[in-house]
XYZ file of C-alpha atoms in Angstrom:
598
model
C 0.314 0.344 -0.226
C 1.246 3.445 -1.222
C -1.467 5.455 0.800
C -3.527 5.600 4.242
C -5.875 8.222 5.346
C -7.764 8.372 8.464
C -10.771 11.184 8.348
C -10.484 13.703 10.403
C -12.849 14.123 14.128
C -11.338 16.987 15.508
C -12.520 20.821 13.704
C -10.349 23.339 15.426
C -11.861 26.599 16.105
C -10.528 29.159 14.018
C -10.183 31.320 17.437
C -8.867 29.113 19.569
C -5.178 28.958 21.367
C -3.239 26.573 23.441
C -3.815 28.552 26.501
C -7.909 28.663 26.760
C -7.978 25.693 28.234
C -6.397 26.347 31.481
C -9.033 28.982 32.037
C -11.797 26.655 30.638
C -10.497 24.361 33.172
C -10.744 26.219 35.838
C -14.172 27.750 34.966
C -16.102 24.073 34.693
C -13.837 21.838 37.339
C -12.302 24.320 39.531
C -11.546 22.034 41.976
C -9.900 19.427 39.935
C -7.032 18.140 40.859
C -4.671 18.585 38.031
C -1.322 18.392 39.137
C 0.815 16.519 41.744
C 3.711 18.827 42.566
C 6.955 18.013 44.608
C 7.253 20.346 47.194
C 10.262 19.813 49.363
C 10.121 15.791 49.134
C 6.168 15.644 48.977
C 3.656 15.571 46.346
C 1.201 18.335 46.955
C -1.758 18.359 44.984
C -2.986 21.370 42.837
C -6.221 22.246 41.504
C -7.437 23.860 38.050
C -8.410 26.784 40.056
C -4.855 27.286 41.662
C -3.242 26.465 38.392
C -5.046 28.894 36.734
C -4.610 31.638 39.771
C -0.450 31.033 39.147
C -0.611 30.840 35.264
C -2.735 34.594 34.868
C -0.383 35.955 38.075
C 3.021 35.442 35.977
C 1.277 36.236 32.437
C 0.600 39.412 34.079
C 4.368 39.665 35.572
C 5.569 39.187 32.294
C 3.386 41.782 30.704
C 4.445 44.205 33.666
C 7.798 43.729 32.430
C 7.173 44.479 28.817
C 6.638 41.337 26.718
C 4.908 42.218 24.140
C 2.429 39.891 21.544
C 4.329 37.584 19.417
C 7.728 38.627 21.392
C 9.954 35.183 21.929
C 10.902 34.114 25.509
C 13.859 31.368 26.152
C 12.961 29.032 28.620
C 15.844 26.514 29.304
C 15.385 24.158 32.231
C 14.957 20.710 33.498
C 11.398 18.855 33.285
C 9.716 20.430 36.540
C 5.912 22.234 37.212
C 7.933 25.246 36.553
C 8.471 24.563 33.194
C 4.823 23.462 32.644
C 3.682 27.109 35.018
C 5.698 29.380 32.425
C 4.999 27.862 28.937
C 1.387 28.468 29.679
C 1.969 31.895 31.196
C 3.900 32.506 28.174
C 0.878 31.893 26.038
C -1.395 33.599 27.901
C 0.589 36.840 27.853
C 0.249 36.318 23.573
C 4.591 35.430 23.613
C 6.104 32.328 22.009
C 8.096 30.038 24.521
C 11.547 28.708 22.853
C 12.211 25.951 24.763
C 16.084 25.300 25.478
C 17.719 21.732 26.740
C 18.840 22.489 29.918
C 21.914 20.484 28.539
C 22.402 22.732 25.880
C 25.948 24.199 25.759
C 26.711 27.821 25.650
C 27.210 27.968 21.911
C 23.904 25.992 21.177
C 22.262 28.968 23.454
C 23.728 31.693 21.814
C 22.163 30.269 18.453
C 18.860 29.361 19.360
C 18.707 32.549 21.141
C 20.237 34.642 18.857
C 18.476 32.959 15.348
C 15.137 33.362 17.289
C 15.407 37.042 17.984
C 14.217 36.100 22.022
C 13.539 38.759 24.019
C 14.038 37.705 27.068
C 14.944 34.060 28.594
C 14.172 31.731 31.931
C 16.608 29.852 33.260
C 16.150 27.044 35.777
C 19.820 26.748 37.837
C 22.910 29.107 38.154
C 24.768 26.926 36.248
C 22.199 27.590 33.148
C 22.577 31.435 33.813
C 26.504 30.834 33.412
C 26.101 28.995 30.127
C 24.099 32.235 29.207
C 26.314 34.964 30.672
C 29.694 33.013 28.364
C 27.161 33.962 25.300
C 25.694 37.471 26.643
C 27.493 39.871 24.725
C 26.256 38.386 20.982
C 22.436 38.833 22.375
C 21.849 42.305 22.714
C 17.948 41.752 22.040
C 17.979 40.161 25.512
C 16.147 42.510 27.990
C 15.368 40.351 30.895
C 16.804 36.886 32.057
C 14.867 35.393 34.880
C 16.071 32.572 37.355
C 13.511 29.581 38.874
C 15.906 28.541 41.720
C 16.415 32.058 42.595
C 12.428 32.948 43.025
C 12.283 35.071 39.679
C 9.040 33.866 39.018
C 7.453 34.480 42.367
C 8.982 38.203 42.290
C 7.999 38.309 38.589
C 4.220 37.457 39.650
C 4.303 39.712 42.376
C 5.092 42.110 40.061
C 2.086 42.410 38.120
C -0.588 43.433 40.303
C -1.315 46.762 38.388
C -2.059 44.229 35.481
C -5.590 43.570 35.107
C -7.480 40.436 34.622
C -9.359 42.222 31.282
C -5.904 43.399 30.164
C -4.617 39.593 30.377
C -7.806 38.176 28.647
C -7.582 40.868 26.236
C -3.528 39.981 25.850
C -4.407 36.231 25.704
C -7.206 36.508 22.228
C -4.392 37.939 20.540
C -3.364 34.280 19.569
C -5.553 32.636 17.182
C -5.420 29.246 16.035
C -2.552 30.726 13.367
C -0.650 31.915 15.571
C 3.156 30.632 16.288
C 2.666 29.148 19.582
C 6.451 27.859 19.374
C 10.030 27.708 17.905
C 11.371 23.984 18.837
C 14.753 23.859 17.234
C 15.690 20.356 16.265
C 18.189 18.236 18.325
C 20.913 18.472 15.454
C 21.712 15.268 15.031
C 23.312 16.114 11.436
C 24.051 19.278 11.375
C 23.147 23.199 13.054
C 19.467 23.105 14.787
C 16.750 24.348 12.902
C 13.706 26.374 14.279
C 10.390 24.585 14.015
C 7.378 27.010 13.896
C 4.397 25.332 15.124
C 1.083 27.008 15.660
C -1.613 26.744 18.378
C -3.619 25.103 15.385
C -0.925 22.301 15.447
C -1.044 21.480 19.217
C -4.863 21.883 19.520
C -5.649 19.691 16.782
C -2.424 16.763 17.281
C -3.407 17.000 20.809
C -6.827 16.522 20.473
C -6.834 13.946 17.721
C -4.318 11.570 19.747
C -6.181 11.794 23.162
C -9.639 11.056 21.353
C -7.905 7.312 20.538
C -6.568 7.071 23.681
C -9.406 7.452 26.160
C -8.825 4.952 28.262
C -5.635 6.684 29.296
C -6.391 10.243 28.634
C -9.639 10.030 31.239
C -9.437 12.535 33.746
C -9.321 9.989 36.045
C -6.054 8.902 35.555
C -2.661 9.962 35.975
C 0.690 10.230 34.785
C 3.979 11.075 35.514
C 6.471 12.859 33.079
C 10.443 12.621 33.259
C 11.458 13.026 29.374
C 12.685 16.667 28.768
C 9.982 19.517 28.085
C 11.764 21.012 25.315
C 11.636 17.925 23.150
C 7.976 17.895 21.498
C 7.116 14.321 22.309
C 6.583 15.687 26.235
C 5.288 19.078 25.201
C 2.288 17.707 23.612
C 1.411 15.293 26.300
C 1.812 18.123 28.565
C -0.802 19.806 26.093
C -2.590 16.765 26.305
C -3.241 16.350 29.776
C -3.873 19.551 30.237
C -6.730 19.734 27.834
C -8.269 16.408 28.910
C -7.619 17.269 32.963
C -5.589 14.662 33.428
C -3.321 14.439 36.732
C 0.680 14.636 35.860
C 3.519 15.508 37.681
C 6.938 16.285 36.923
C 10.104 14.630 37.943
C 13.882 15.260 36.305
C 15.731 12.478 38.396
C 15.387 9.367 35.739
C 17.916 7.694 38.144
C 15.481 7.811 40.831
C 12.509 7.222 39.100
C 10.901 3.891 40.657
C 10.588 5.699 44.032
C 8.473 8.582 42.366
C 6.655 5.898 40.462
C 5.904 3.907 43.856
C 4.263 7.300 45.803
C 2.442 8.548 42.607
C 1.354 6.028 41.011
C 0.687 6.588 37.426
C -1.458 4.705 35.403
C 0.359 5.923 32.180
C 3.375 6.430 31.303
C 5.443 7.780 28.629
C 8.756 7.179 27.022
C 11.625 6.493 24.489
C 12.940 3.342 23.301
C 16.210 3.665 25.120
C 13.835 3.680 28.838
C 12.038 0.850 27.591
C 16.054 -1.029 26.931
C 17.253 -0.021 30.436
C 13.770 -1.311 32.767
C 14.130 -4.646 30.757
C 17.954 -4.891 30.779
C 18.116 -3.672 34.590
C 15.585 -6.417 35.757
C 17.402 -8.728 33.887
C 20.521 -8.163 35.070
C 18.842 -7.834 38.742
C 17.625 -11.476 37.785
C 21.216 -13.232 36.935
C 22.973 -11.476 39.738
C 20.578 -12.706 42.347
C 20.557 -16.123 40.970
C 17.322 -15.746 39.111
C 18.368 -15.552 35.661
C 17.022 -19.180 34.367
C 13.706 -18.084 35.916
C 13.966 -14.482 34.787
C 14.787 -15.958 30.832
C 12.177 -18.554 31.069
C 9.444 -15.717 32.188
C 10.548 -13.762 29.788
C 10.012 -16.524 26.658
C 6.561 -17.208 28.462
C 5.531 -13.351 28.043
C 7.049 -13.131 24.418
C 4.953 -16.271 23.500
C 1.800 -15.304 25.477
C 1.856 -12.084 23.207
C 2.679 -13.187 20.028
C -0.343 -15.452 20.776
C -2.569 -12.906 21.825
C -2.482 -11.785 17.721
C -4.059 -15.527 16.550
C -7.449 -16.155 16.389
C -7.735 -18.342 19.002
C -5.447 -16.554 21.304
C -3.028 -18.450 24.284
C -3.087 -22.026 24.554
C -4.788 -23.372 28.208
C -0.873 -24.444 28.970
C 0.378 -20.723 27.874
C -2.251 -19.231 30.064
C -1.141 -21.402 32.938
C 2.867 -20.795 32.653
C 1.846 -17.425 32.282
C -0.494 -16.708 35.392
C 2.815 -19.179 37.142
C 5.185 -16.197 36.471
C 2.662 -13.641 36.091
C 2.856 -13.974 40.382
C 7.038 -14.518 40.546
C 7.876 -12.290 38.083
C 5.479 -9.650 35.735
C 3.906 -8.394 39.181
C 6.930 -7.010 40.420
C 7.898 -5.563 37.303
C 4.581 -3.547 37.235
C 5.002 -2.595 41.182
C 8.252 -1.224 40.274
C 6.580 1.347 38.165
C 3.797 1.679 40.536
C 1.007 -0.744 40.112
C -1.024 1.101 38.233
C 0.388 1.288 34.827
C -1.310 -0.486 32.273
C -0.110 1.658 28.761
C 3.317 3.132 28.027
C 3.300 5.453 25.102
C 6.721 4.811 23.367
C 7.987 7.026 20.589
C 11.187 9.207 18.938
C 12.743 5.737 17.982
C 11.329 2.517 16.924
C 11.048 -0.167 20.100
C 11.693 -3.409 18.508
C 9.170 -5.963 18.322
C 10.758 -8.125 20.958
C 10.341 -5.626 23.170
C 6.817 -4.542 22.669
C 6.068 -8.116 23.113
C 7.728 -8.561 26.455
C 6.398 -6.037 28.090
C 2.682 -6.885 26.650
C 3.170 -10.123 27.988
C 3.964 -8.658 31.204
C 1.122 -6.804 31.250
C 2.252 -2.905 30.417
C 0.810 -2.630 26.610
C 3.518 -0.102 24.565
C 1.829 1.726 22.054
C 4.518 2.960 19.713
C 4.020 6.250 17.670
C 5.456 7.932 15.550
C 6.231 11.443 14.575
C 8.808 14.511 14.633
C 9.170 18.355 15.852
C 8.096 18.883 12.674
C 4.791 17.128 12.791
C 3.862 18.354 16.092
C 4.947 14.793 17.563
C 2.433 12.535 16.855
C 1.499 11.169 13.083
C 0.916 7.843 13.937
C -0.299 6.166 16.761
C -0.953 2.215 17.662
C -4.293 2.290 20.016
C -5.417 -0.196 22.832
C -8.143 -1.648 20.368
C -5.864 -1.577 17.156
C -2.451 -2.235 17.705
C 0.221 -4.410 15.444
C 3.616 -4.365 17.647
C 6.353 -3.982 15.267
C 4.286 -1.342 13.830
C 4.188 2.614 14.620
C 0.350 2.481 14.134
C -2.110 3.998 11.685
C -2.102 7.963 11.037
C -4.263 9.783 13.351
C -7.759 11.224 12.558
C -7.289 13.699 10.260
C -3.277 12.797 8.703
C -2.398 11.078 5.626
C 0.761 8.997 5.252
C 2.492 8.370 1.639
C 5.322 5.933 0.796
C 7.012 7.750 -1.767
C 8.649 5.799 -4.945
C 12.234 5.721 -3.176
C 10.619 4.624 0.249
C 10.534 7.881 1.733
C 7.578 8.557 4.372
C 5.675 11.590 3.321
C 3.026 13.116 5.649
C 0.054 15.654 5.862
C -2.442 17.005 7.990
C -2.968 19.502 10.553
C -0.023 18.630 12.660
C 2.211 19.711 9.842
C 4.324 22.492 10.804
C 4.013 25.609 8.517
C 7.597 25.918 7.620
C 11.498 26.761 9.409
C 11.849 29.872 11.354
C 14.118 31.989 8.760
C 15.098 29.336 6.696
C 13.132 29.249 3.285
C 15.895 26.901 1.627
C 14.861 24.295 4.155
C 11.336 24.539 4.105
C 11.331 24.472 0.750
C 13.011 21.041 0.454
C 10.679 19.997 3.426
C 7.459 21.168 2.374
C 5.789 20.283 -1.131
C 3.654 22.982 -2.391
C 0.052 21.102 -1.589
C 1.340 20.342 2.019
C 2.886 17.395 1.901
C 5.985 16.766 4.813
C 9.270 14.676 3.634
C 10.038 13.041 6.483
C 13.809 11.848 5.831
C 12.776 8.305 6.954
C 12.210 5.201 5.353
C 9.148 2.664 5.762
C 6.179 0.755 4.601
C 2.471 0.346 4.968
C 0.714 -2.979 5.486
C -2.684 -3.662 3.959
C -4.511 -2.558 7.383
C -2.644 0.622 7.095
C -0.044 0.317 9.984
C 3.032 2.164 9.244
C 6.437 0.178 9.398
C 9.581 2.401 10.086
C 12.295 0.610 8.390
C 15.198 3.101 8.337
C 16.440 6.469 7.774
C 17.179 8.431 4.791
C 20.299 9.439 5.159
C 21.450 6.895 7.654
C 21.246 4.430 4.786
C 24.811 2.736 4.174
C 25.508 1.717 0.603
C 28.154 -0.764 0.508
C 31.104 -1.068 -1.631
C 29.133 -4.372 -3.571
C 26.205 -1.403 -3.841
C 23.850 -3.207 -0.929
C 22.052 -0.992 0.710
C 21.845 -1.518 4.022
C 19.267 0.221 6.858
C 21.186 0.326 10.525
C 18.173 0.457 12.176
C 17.090 -3.034 12.941
C 20.803 -4.047 13.603
C 20.599 -1.364 16.071
C 17.841 -2.571 17.619
C 18.770 -5.939 18.208
C 22.418 -5.157 19.579
C 21.219 -2.538 22.074
C 18.418 -5.074 23.440
C 21.571 -7.699 24.518
C 21.901 -6.294 28.608
C 25.822 -5.761 28.395
C 25.366 -3.253 25.415
C 24.523 0.141 25.623
C 24.864 1.216 22.105
C 26.475 0.512 19.057
C 26.694 2.483 15.369
C 26.833 -0.142 13.025
C 28.758 1.702 9.807
C 30.056 0.114 5.951
C 29.626 3.266 3.657
C 31.134 2.555 0.885
C 33.228 -0.483 2.545
C 33.511 -4.226 1.365
C 31.422 -5.142 4.597
C 29.269 -4.253 7.676
C 30.444 -3.329 10.530
C 29.630 -2.247 14.135
C 30.894 0.503 16.881
C 29.702 -1.111 20.644
C 29.857 -0.233 23.889
C 29.145 -1.314 26.636
C 26.527 -0.979 29.642
C 28.191 0.434 33.044
C 25.238 -1.125 35.181
C 25.656 -4.845 33.828
C 29.485 -4.499 33.437
C 30.579 -5.625 37.040
C 27.809 -8.700 37.201
C 29.633 -9.892 33.910
C 32.741 -9.174 35.493
C 31.717 -11.492 38.185
C 30.348 -14.180 36.138
C 33.569 -14.462 34.222
C 36.309 -14.408 37.205
C 37.390 -10.978 35.695
C 39.280 -8.349 38.298
C 36.797 -6.359 40.435
C 38.565 -2.642 39.256
C 38.957 -3.772 35.582
C 37.741 -1.683 33.288
C 36.118 -1.619 29.957
C 39.188 -0.213 28.353
C 41.222 -2.817 30.336
C 39.172 -5.751 28.865
C 37.939 -4.628 25.570
C 40.250 -7.045 23.830
C 39.302 -9.527 26.494
C 38.021 -12.917 24.669
C 35.166 -13.632 26.987
C 34.132 -10.054 26.912
C 34.363 -10.465 22.679
C 32.282 -13.877 23.043
C 29.429 -12.317 25.024
C 28.974 -8.973 22.439
C 29.721 -12.058 19.287
C 26.631 -13.745 20.484
C 24.714 -10.326 20.459
C 26.114 -9.791 16.820
C 24.835 -13.522 16.073
C 21.187 -12.912 17.434
C 21.040 -8.933 15.735
C 22.345 -11.065 12.297
C 19.489 -13.375 12.289
C 17.102 -10.184 11.393
C 18.952 -9.292 8.085
C 20.528 -11.588 4.787
C 24.226 -12.091 4.813
C 25.145 -8.841 2.500
C 23.528 -6.816 5.179
C 25.050 -9.070 8.447
C 27.864 -7.538 10.532
C 31.274 -9.082 10.431
C 33.089 -7.249 12.665
C 33.169 -4.820 15.730
C 34.915 -2.881 17.971
C 34.635 -2.422 21.584
C 34.553 0.810 22.888
C 36.344 1.594 26.000
C 33.756 4.764 26.458
C 29.845 5.462 25.965
C 28.549 7.268 23.617
C 26.648 10.426 26.462
C 24.784 13.514 25.897
C 27.793 15.520 27.992
C 30.359 13.981 24.926
C 28.772 14.654 22.131
C 27.356 11.841 20.871
C 23.752 10.981 22.112
C 20.889 14.112 21.617
C 18.887 14.908 25.134
C 16.559 12.545 23.399
C 18.475 9.492 23.131
C 19.313 9.730 19.115
C 22.771 9.288 17.468
C 24.832 11.543 16.670
C 26.379 9.808 13.703
C 28.524 12.800 12.478
C 29.854 13.111 15.657
C 30.418 9.330 16.081
C 32.263 9.011 13.002
C 34.551 12.010 13.397
C 35.311 10.776 16.796
C 36.054 7.452 16.262
C 37.312 7.608 13.183
C 40.321 5.720 14.078
C 38.434 2.852 15.667
C 36.236 2.697 12.386
C 39.464 2.273 10.330
C 40.289 -0.045 12.170
C 37.841 -2.248 11.106
C 38.683 -2.229 7.696
C 42.132 -2.657 8.374
C 43.732 -5.972 7.185
């Protein structure tokens, strides 16, 4: 199938804007708890009325400080309640939030603020302020810099008391559906970030179309704990969807200590990127093996996958499989669900393909991962698996009102009211990405099945062409390699080379247990053991398993274990955990050369 459309179910009022939901919620259900906010280590409820009042007070502060309609305001912070508060206050003041990842370098801060023409900046910490101070001389348009940790937002809220409610309403009403809502800069995996112009209609349409099919999740009795960076469009869309449907949600940025927050918050659904699900799986597997329960976990894993796969058959799981599943539910699956708070039934995954095996594993455990697909340019959601319409291994059907087309070269094209209006101050890039009739060229390669489910098979710019002329998509191999508990990251290489090879990094959490099991010194580092026969044998087993998914010509023939991992701090992955292939290729050029040196 070359094209598939799902009829639209959403009509956006031309006078609507994203901020309206805050005021409507306070009018309709003022006492509804819409947030749980962590203050001094304790979760505190925030009602719709309280949130409206906080947003309005801060918006008045922005107006009193000279923020005018259409002004861009930078927002550099980790995921926290104040992020959402500032976001909606900026909108209420008729202005345009410009998110900046809190890990951004001074050079990136300068580029985003300068390119967007921002008039003010909100930072979270003193370190963020220092990053700005290093480049402040390059940014003469910035008139105000406010710090969350220094209490600047509270001061701003108090400074706007002279602005009336009517003044604020009039300012908010300057925003229409076609008004610019935000400029989100792409994560820069292939060069300097481009600013994506998203409108209020983009967000209203996409959040409505997405949450409509996820009614079981986005019900006002449900809740979610947001831990992805709000600077990313995926988390931002969920924020808009939760506020629109009055789903209670909280914020946390402490990824390493998520489990205690899950235990207290008890979300009914979560959203994440595939790498987090991979880590949950590998951490549980490593813990089981290190405690002598590896055989039980491995058997439970096999049963979970088989059970999920059988759910797609007409007859469903056999009686024997059901009995085995109930047994392992008591021994393993229930403990995994309890670690996420015990209430999670669904998770939404985006940003990259999850992989069919992990999808089946989690569904077999009792947590169905609904994979979706989209880009910053499509306001996040473009396709999505739904609770009543799911096909594991795909990213679902188009959301209502969106059309997916597969071009002759396999590229995925998208069309709908979720598609951005262009790149900020970059007409050439806009012309290249958007056809005159509204088709957005994603740069991804995929295929549609007969029922309209989309499968991502690779990235157009990442296709590897070997010296023999074989086109190879690295994604399928990399997904399978990363599923191995010992492997953290990997990058498949082989462009213009005689065969496919890979760079592999070792998971620092799994490494100690592996050393104990293989009688290696406790203080041995990955660098010490990267040529070790046992370590290479273990990685080779993972490579052999990954190679089963491809033809012989596409298979990995050689690999090298790197002494260091790919990290965001090292500049090798983006804040959303995507690999910066050009940076890795440059920084590890000698390692790649060694793969092809006889």
